[in-house]
Coordinates of C-alpha atoms in Angstrom, one line a residue:
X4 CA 56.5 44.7 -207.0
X5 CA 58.9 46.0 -203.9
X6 CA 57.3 46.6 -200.5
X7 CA 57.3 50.2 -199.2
X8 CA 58.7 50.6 -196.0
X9 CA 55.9 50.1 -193.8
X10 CA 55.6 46.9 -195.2
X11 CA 58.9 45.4 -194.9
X12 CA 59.6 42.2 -192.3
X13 CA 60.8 43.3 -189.2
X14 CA 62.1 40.1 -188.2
X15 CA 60.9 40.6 -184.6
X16 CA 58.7 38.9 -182.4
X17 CA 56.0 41.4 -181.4
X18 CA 54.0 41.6 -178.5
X19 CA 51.1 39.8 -179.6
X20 CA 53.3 37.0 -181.0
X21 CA 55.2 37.1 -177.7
X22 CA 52.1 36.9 -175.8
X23 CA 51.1 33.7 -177.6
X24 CA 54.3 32.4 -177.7
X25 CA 54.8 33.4 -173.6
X26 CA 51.7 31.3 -172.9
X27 CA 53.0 28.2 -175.0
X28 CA 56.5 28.1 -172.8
X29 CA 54.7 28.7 -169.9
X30 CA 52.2 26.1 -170.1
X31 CA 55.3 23.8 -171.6
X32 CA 56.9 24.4 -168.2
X33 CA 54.2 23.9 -166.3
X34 CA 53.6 19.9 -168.0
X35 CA 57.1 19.5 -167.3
X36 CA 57.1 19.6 -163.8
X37 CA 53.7 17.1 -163.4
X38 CA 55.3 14.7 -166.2
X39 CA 58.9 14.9 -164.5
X40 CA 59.0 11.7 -163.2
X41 CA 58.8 10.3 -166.6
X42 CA 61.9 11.1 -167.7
X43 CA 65.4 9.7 -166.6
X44 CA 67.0 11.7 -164.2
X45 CA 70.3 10.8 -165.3
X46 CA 70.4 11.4 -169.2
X47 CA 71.4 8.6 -171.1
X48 CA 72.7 10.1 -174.0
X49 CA 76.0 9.1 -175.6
X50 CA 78.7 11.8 -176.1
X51 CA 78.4 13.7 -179.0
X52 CA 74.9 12.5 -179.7
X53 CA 72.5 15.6 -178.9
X54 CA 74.7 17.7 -181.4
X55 CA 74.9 15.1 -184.1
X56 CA 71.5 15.1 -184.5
X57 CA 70.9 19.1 -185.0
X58 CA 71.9 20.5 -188.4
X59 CA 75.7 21.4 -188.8
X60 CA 75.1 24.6 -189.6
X61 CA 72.8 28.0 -188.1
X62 CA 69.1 28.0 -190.3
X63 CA 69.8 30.8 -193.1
X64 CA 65.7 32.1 -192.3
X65 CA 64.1 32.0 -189.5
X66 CA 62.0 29.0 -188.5
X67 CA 58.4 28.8 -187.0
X68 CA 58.4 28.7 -183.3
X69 CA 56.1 26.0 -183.0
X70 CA 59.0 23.9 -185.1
X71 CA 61.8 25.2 -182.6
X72 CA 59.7 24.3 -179.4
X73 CA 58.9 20.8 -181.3
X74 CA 62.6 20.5 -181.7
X75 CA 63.3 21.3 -177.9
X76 CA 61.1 18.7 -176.7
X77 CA 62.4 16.1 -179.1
X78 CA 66.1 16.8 -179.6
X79 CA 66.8 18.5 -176.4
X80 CA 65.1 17.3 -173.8
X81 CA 66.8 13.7 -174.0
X82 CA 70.3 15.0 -173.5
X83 CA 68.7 17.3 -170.1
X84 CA 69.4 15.6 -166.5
X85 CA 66.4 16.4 -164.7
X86 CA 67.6 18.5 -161.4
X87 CA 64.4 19.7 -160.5
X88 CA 62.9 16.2 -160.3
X89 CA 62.2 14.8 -157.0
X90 CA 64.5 11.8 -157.5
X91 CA 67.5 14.3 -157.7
X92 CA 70.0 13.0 -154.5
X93 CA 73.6 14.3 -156.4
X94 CA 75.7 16.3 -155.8
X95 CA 74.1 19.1 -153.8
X96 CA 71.1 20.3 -155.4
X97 CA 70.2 23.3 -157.6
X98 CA 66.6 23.6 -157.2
X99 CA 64.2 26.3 -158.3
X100 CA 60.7 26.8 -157.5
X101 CA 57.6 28.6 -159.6
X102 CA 57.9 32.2 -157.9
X103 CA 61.7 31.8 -158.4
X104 CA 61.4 31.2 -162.3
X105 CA 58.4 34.2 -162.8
X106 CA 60.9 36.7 -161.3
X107 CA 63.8 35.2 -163.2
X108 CA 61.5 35.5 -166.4
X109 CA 60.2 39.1 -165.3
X110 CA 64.4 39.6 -165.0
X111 CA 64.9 38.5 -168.3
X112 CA 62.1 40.6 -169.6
X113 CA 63.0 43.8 -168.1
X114 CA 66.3 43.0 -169.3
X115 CA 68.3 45.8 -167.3
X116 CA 72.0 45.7 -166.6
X117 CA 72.9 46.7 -163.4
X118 CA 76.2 47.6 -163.0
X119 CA 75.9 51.1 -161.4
X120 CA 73.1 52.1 -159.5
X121 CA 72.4 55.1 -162.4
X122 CA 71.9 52.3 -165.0
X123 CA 68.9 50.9 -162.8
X124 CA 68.0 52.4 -159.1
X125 CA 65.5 49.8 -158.3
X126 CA 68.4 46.7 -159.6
X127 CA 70.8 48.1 -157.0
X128 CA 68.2 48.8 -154.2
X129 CA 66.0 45.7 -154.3
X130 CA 69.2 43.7 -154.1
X131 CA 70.8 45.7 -150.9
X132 CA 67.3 45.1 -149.3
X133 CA 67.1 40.9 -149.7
X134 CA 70.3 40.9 -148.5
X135 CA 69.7 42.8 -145.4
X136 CA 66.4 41.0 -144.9
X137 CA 68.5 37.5 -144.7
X138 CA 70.4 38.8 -141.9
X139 CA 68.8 38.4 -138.9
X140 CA 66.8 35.5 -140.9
X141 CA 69.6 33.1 -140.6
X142 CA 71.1 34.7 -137.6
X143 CA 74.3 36.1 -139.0
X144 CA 76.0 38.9 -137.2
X145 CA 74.9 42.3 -137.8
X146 CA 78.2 43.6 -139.0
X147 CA 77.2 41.9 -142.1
X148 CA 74.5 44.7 -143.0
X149 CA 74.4 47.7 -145.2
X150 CA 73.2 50.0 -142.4
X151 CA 76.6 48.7 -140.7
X152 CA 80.1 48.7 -141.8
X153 CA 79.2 45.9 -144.4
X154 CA 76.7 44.6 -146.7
X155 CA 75.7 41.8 -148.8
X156 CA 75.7 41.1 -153.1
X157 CA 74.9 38.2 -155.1
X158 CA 77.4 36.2 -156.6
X159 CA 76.6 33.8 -159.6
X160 CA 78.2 31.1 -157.2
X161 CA 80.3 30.5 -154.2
X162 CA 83.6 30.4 -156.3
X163 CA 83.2 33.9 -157.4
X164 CA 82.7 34.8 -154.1
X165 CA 85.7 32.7 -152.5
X166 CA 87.7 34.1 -155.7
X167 CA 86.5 38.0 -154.4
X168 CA 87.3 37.2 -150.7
X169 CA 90.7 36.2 -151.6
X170 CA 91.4 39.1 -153.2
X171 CA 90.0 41.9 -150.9
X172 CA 92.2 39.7 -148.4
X173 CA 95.5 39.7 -150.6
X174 CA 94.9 43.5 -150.6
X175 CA 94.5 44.0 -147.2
X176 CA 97.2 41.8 -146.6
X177 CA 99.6 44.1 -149.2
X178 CA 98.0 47.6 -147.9
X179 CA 96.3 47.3 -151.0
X180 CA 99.5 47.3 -153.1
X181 CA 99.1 44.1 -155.0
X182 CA 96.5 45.6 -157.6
X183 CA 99.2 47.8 -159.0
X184 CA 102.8 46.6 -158.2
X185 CA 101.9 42.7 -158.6
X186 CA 101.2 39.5 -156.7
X187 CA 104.1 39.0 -154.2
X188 CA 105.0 35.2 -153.4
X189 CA 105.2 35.5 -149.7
X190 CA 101.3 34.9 -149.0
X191 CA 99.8 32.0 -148.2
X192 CA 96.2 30.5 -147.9
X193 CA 94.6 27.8 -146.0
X194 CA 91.4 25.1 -146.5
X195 CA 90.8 21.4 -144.9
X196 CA 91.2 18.6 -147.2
X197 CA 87.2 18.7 -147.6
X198 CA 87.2 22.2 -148.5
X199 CA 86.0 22.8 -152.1
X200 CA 88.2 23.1 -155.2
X201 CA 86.7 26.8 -155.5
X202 CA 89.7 27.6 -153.0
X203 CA 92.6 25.9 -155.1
X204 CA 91.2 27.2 -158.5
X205 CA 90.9 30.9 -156.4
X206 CA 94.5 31.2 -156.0
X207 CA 95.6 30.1 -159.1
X208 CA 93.4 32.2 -161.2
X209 CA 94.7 35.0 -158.4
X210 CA 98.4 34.5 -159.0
X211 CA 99.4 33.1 -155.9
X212 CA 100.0 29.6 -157.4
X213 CA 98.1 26.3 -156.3
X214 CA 101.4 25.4 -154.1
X215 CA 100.4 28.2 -151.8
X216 CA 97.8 26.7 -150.5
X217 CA 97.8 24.9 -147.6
X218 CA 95.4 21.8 -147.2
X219 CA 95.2 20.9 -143.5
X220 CA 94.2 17.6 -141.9
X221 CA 90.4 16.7 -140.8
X222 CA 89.4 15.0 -137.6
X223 CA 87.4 11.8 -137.4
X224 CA 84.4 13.2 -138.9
X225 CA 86.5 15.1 -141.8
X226 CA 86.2 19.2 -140.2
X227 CA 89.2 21.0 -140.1
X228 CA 91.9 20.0 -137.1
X229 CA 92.2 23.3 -135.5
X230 CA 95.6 22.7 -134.1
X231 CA 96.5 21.3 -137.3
X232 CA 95.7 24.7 -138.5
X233 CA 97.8 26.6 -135.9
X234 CA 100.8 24.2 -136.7
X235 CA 100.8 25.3 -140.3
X236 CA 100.2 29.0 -139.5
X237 CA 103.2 28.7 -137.4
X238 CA 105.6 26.6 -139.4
X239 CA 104.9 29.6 -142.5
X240 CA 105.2 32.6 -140.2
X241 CA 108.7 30.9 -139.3
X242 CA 109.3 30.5 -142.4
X243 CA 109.3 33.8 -143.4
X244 CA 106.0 33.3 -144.7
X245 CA 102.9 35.5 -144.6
X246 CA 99.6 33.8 -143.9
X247 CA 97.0 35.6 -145.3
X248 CA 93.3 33.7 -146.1
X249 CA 91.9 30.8 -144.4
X250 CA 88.7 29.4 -146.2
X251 CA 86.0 27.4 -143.0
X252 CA 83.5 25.0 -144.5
X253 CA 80.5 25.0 -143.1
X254 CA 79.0 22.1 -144.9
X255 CA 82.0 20.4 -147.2
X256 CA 80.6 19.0 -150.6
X257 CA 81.8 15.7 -149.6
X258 CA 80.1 14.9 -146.0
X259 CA 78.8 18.1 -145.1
X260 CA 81.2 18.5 -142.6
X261 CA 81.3 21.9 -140.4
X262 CA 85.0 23.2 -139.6
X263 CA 85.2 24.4 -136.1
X264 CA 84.8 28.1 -136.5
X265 CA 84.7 29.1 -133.1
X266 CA 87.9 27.7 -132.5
X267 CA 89.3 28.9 -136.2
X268 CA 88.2 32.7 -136.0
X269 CA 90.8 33.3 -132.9
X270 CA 93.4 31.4 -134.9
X271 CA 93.4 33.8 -137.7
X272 CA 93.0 37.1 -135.5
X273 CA 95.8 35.8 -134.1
X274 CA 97.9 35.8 -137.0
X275 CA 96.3 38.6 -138.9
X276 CA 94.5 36.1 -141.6
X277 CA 91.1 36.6 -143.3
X278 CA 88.4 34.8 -142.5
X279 CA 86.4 33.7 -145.8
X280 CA 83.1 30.9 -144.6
X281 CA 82.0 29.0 -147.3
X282 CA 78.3 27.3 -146.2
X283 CA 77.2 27.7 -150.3
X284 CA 74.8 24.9 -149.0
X285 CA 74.2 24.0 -145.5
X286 CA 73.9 27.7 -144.9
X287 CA 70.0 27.8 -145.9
X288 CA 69.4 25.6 -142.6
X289 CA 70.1 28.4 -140.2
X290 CA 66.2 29.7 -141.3
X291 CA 65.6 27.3 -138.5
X292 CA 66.7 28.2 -135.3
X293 CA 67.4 24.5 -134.3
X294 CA 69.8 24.9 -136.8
X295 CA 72.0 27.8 -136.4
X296 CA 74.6 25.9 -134.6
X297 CA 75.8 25.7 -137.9
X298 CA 76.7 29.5 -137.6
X299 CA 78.7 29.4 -134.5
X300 CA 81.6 31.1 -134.9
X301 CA 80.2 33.2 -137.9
X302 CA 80.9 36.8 -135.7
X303 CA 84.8 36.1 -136.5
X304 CA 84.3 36.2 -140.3
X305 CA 85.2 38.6 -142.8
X306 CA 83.1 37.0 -145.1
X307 CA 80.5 34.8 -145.5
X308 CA 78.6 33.4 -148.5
X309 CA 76.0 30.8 -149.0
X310 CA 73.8 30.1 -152.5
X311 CA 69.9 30.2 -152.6
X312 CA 70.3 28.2 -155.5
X313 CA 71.2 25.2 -153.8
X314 CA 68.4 24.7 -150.9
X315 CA 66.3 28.0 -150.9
X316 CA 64.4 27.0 -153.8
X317 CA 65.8 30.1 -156.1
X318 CA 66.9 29.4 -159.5
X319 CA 70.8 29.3 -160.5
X320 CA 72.7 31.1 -160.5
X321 CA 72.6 33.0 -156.7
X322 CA 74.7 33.6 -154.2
X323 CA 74.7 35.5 -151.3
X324 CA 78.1 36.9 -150.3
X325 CA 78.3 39.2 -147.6
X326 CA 81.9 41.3 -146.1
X327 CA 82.0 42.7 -142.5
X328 CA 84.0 45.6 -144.4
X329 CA 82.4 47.0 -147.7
X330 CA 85.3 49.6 -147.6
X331 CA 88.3 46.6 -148.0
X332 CA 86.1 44.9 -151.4
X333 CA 85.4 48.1 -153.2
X334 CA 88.6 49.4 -152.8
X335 CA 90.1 45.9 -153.9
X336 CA 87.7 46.1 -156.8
X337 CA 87.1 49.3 -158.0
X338 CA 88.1 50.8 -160.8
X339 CA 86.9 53.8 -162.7
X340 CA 87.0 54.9 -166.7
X341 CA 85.3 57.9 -167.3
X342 CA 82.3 56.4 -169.5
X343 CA 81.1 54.9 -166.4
X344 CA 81.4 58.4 -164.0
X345 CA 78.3 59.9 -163.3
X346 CA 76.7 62.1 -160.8
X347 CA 75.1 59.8 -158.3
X348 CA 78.3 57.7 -157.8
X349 CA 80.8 60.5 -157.3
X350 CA 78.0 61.5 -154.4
X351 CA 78.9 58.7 -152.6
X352 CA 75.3 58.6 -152.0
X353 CA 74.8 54.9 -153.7
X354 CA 76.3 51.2 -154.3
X355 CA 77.6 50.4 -157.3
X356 CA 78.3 47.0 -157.2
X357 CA 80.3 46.6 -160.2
X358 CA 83.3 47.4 -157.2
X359 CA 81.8 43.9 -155.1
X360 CA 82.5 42.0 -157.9
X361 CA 84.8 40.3 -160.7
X362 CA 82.8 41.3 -164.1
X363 CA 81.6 45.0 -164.9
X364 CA 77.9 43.7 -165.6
X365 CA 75.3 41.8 -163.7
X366 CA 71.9 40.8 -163.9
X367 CA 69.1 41.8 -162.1
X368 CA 69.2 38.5 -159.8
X369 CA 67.3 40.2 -156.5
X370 CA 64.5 39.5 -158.4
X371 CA 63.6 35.9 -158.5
X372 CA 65.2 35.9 -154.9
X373 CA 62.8 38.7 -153.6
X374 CA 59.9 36.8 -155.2
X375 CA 61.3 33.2 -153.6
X376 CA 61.1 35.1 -150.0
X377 CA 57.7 36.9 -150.7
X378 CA 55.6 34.1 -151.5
X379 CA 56.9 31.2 -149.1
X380 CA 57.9 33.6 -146.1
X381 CA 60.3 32.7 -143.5
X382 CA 58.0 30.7 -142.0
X383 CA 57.7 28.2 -145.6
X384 CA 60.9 27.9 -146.4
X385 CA 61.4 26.5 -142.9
X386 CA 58.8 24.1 -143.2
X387 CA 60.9 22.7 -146.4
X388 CA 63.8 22.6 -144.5
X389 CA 62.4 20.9 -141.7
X390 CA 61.2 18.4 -143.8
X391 CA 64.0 18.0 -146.1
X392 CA 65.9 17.5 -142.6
X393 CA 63.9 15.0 -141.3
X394 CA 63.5 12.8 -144.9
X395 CA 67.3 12.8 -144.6
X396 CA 67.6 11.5 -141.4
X397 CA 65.0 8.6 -142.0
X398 CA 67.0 7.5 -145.3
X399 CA 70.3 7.2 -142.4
X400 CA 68.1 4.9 -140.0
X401 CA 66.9 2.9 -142.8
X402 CA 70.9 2.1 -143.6
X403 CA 72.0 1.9 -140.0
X404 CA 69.0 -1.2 -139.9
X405 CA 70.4 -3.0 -143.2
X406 CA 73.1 -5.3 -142.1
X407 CA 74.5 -4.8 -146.0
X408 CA 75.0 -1.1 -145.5
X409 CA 76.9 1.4 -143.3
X410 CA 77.2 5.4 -142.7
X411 CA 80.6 6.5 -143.8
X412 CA 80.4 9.9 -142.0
X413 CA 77.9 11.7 -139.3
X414 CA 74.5 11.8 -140.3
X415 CA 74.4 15.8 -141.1
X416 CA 71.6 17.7 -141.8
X417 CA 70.6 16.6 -145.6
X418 CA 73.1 14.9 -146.7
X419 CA 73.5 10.8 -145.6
X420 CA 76.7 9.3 -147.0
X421 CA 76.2 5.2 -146.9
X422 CA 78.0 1.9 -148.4
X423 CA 77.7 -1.2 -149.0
X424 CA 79.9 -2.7 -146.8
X425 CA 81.6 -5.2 -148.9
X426 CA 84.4 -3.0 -150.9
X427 CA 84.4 -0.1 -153.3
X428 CA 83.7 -2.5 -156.2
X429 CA 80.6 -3.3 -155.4
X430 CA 79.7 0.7 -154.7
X431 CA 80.6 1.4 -158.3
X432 CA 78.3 -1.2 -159.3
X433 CA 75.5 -0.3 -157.1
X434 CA 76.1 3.6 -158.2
X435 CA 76.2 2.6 -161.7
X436 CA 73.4 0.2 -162.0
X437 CA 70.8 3.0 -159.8
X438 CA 72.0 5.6 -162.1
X439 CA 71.8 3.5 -165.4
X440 CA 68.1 2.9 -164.8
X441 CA 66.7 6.4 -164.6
X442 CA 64.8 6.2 -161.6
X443 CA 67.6 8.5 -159.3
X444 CA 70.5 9.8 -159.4
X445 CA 73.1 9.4 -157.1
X446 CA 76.8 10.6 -156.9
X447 CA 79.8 9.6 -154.6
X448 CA 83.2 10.6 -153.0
X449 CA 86.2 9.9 -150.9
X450 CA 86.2 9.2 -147.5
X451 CA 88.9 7.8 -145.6
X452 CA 90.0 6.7 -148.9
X453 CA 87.1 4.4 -149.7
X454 CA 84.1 5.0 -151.9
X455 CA 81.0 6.4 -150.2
X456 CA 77.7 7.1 -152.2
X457 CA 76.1 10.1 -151.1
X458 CA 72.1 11.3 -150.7
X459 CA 71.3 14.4 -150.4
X460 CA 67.6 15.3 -149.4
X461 CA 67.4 18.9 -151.0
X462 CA 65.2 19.0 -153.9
X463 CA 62.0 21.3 -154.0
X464 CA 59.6 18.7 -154.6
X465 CA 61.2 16.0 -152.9
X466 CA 58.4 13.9 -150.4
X467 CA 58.6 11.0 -148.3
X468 CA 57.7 9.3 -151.4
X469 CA 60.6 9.8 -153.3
X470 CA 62.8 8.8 -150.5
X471 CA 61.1 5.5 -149.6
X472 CA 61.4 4.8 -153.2
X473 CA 64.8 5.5 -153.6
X474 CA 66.0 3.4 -150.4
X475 CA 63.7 0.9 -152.1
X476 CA 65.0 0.7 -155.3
X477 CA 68.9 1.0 -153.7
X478 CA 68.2 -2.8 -151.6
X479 CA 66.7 -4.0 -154.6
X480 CA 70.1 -3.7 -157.0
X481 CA 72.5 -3.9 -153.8
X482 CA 70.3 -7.6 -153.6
X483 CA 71.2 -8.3 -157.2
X484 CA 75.1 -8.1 -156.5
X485 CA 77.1 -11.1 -155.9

């Protein structure tokens, strides 16, 4: 006999099931992190071998959870590399923490989309608010404000926010004629040779073409060469050219280098250019006021950016991208159909940061960030950095006392880059080898064209122990080279 209506399958999870379900993820979650250390960090699946082993095609009906989460744990979880363990030391981290992950899950629940103020007051509002409070918290100039003449949104990442800042400054640099007549090819952009690919991809996905930008020389401990930068300001102007965006690193991926920026702000008033700083990690440091050195310089900016998600224990993707002049983004970004007018943004009352950024929607991301500064306070994420500071600079006096090993740049906040002293060969091997047996993960670069493996001491639950283990473990396989 057919069911009647009220009897027919919804298909939906309901609240109750959700409930039960919630708990199970929850509590899965919760395992994970004490059982962390059991896994690899690196994965050591094969290419191709995590989808081979899942059906070819989508289940026709719907399968029990308890099946799916089975699946997870046994088909998943072996092709996962394990960032949040403690043994994490690539690249830079991208650590979260448990009051990060409940407001990212109360995020996902709520599941608004915040694109204009209308479509969710308290999306738009929270985020203006957790980016004023981090302000004065890391010392940055005040200009940077809302209650000022500029103001702060999350990015997903410090590319968007480089791509963004690149544009506001074309537009400036075209009196904000570019949008509608087209790119011209007189503009040019600058970056050290350290500076992150986020710059070169920028100005190609931008229209200015890769050739345009201009990669200037590092001194000996690989920051931008100031003068270096004033030379190739001077040889475009002469040119005929017009230098338009120059990109400071405060932290570079490979050595954590920091460019000079009190000497490069003057530089690019000088010629008129845009002033983008890009500390996506190092910037968390300035928290501590023995720190903010790091900042020096930052009043010449236009913008600034640095990501939570790498060292302020907030889950990806965040980060925090501020303009001196709100007025130059919006009008580089803003654009207007009439399905999205309504009555609170032709006030002018409200920010709709749709106009701060490249897609139309966004997430409610304040969340998990507001929740991150809530529960550890100024005052604990300090502590963390402090002591991820201080682990860091033990693992670079441990390698200064091995006669094997060296430092292949300045001992910088978190990051130590070392070698072995006896080629790049023998590097690979040692990388490899670490990396092969699953108890870290390391990752190297470039530096003065030979191989240097870096460290970097950034992981949420990273302790002493972890270090001391991984030092450990590094002398033990550097032993077992010949």
């Amino acid at each position: 006999m057919a069911l009647d209506s009220g009897e027919k399958k919804s298909f939906h999870m309901d609240p109750d099931e959700f409930r039960e379900r919630g708990h199970q993820v929850v509590d899965w979650i919760a395992d994970y992190y004490k059982r962390i250390e059991s896994f690899p960090v690196l994965s050591q699946a094969q290419p191709g071998e995590i989808r081979s082993s899942l059906p070819a095609q989508a289940p026709q009906q719907g399968e029990p959870f308890e099946t799916i989460l089975g699946d997870f744990e046994k088909l998943i979880l072996p092709g996962v590399t394990h960032w949040q363990s403690p043994n994490f030391f690539a690249y830079f981290p991208s650590n979260a923490s448990g009051p990060s992950i409940l407001g990212d899950v109360l995020s996902s629940g709520l599941g608004v989309q915040g694109m204009l103020w209308a479509t969710s007051p308290a999306c738009t509002e929270l985020e203006t608010l957790v980016l004023d409070w981090l302000v004065p918290a890391l010392g940055l100039p005040e200009k940077f404000l809302s209650t000022k003449t500029g103001g702060g949104v999350i990015q997903d990442t410090a590319s968007s926010a480089i791509l963004c800042a690149l544009l506001a400054a074309r537009e400036c640099a075209t009196n904000f004629q570019s949008n509608q007549v087209g790119v011209p090819g007189r503009l040019c952009a600058y970056g050290s040779m350290q500076a992150h690919s986020a710059t070169e991809k920028a100005m190609g996905i931008a229209g200015f073409g890769r050739d345009n930008l201009r990669l200037i020389p590092t001194d000996a401990n690989f920051a931008m060469d100031a003068d270096a930068l004033v030379r190739a300001l001077e040889n475009d102007r002469n040119a005929g050219l017009t230098p338009f965006f120059v990109c400071a690193t405060v932290g570079t991926t490979s050595s954590n280098a920091i460019d000079p920026v009190p000497k490069i702000g003057p530089i690019c008033q000088k010629f008129g250019a845009w002033l983008h700083v890009d500390s996506a990690m190092s910037g968390t440091a300035a928290l501590c006021p023995e720190f903010r050195y790091i900042h020096d310089g930052i009043e010449h900016a236009d913008s600034y950016c640095f990501n939570p998600h790498k060292w302020m224990f907030t889950n990806f993707d965040c980060d925090c991208f501020y303009v001196a002049d709100r007025a130059a983004l919006i009008r580089t970004m803003s654009i207007l159909p009439e399905y999205l007018r309504n009555q609170a943004t032709e006030s002018g009352a409200v920010i709709d940061y749709r106009d701060w950024q490249i897609p139309l929607g966004r997430r409610f991301r304040s969340l998990k960030l507001w929740f991150v500064l809530r529960h550890y306070g100024i005052e604990g994420l300090q502590f963390h950095v402090r002591e991820h500071v201080r682990l860091a600079q033990q693992f670079a006096a441990w390698v200064r006392e091995d006669d094997r090993f060296e430092l292949a740049a300045p001992a910088t906040l978190n990051l130590i880059c070392f070698r072995l002293k006896n080629g790049d060969q023998a590097n690979q091997r040692l990388m490899d080898a670490l990396n092969r047996s699953g108890n870290l993960y390391l990752t190297h670069t470039r530096l003065n064209d030979r191989m240097a493996l870096r460290l970097c001491v950034g992981q949420t639950n990273t302790t002493e122990r972890n270090v001391r283990n991984a030092w450990r473990r590094i002398q033990e396989e550097a032993g077992k080279l010949k």
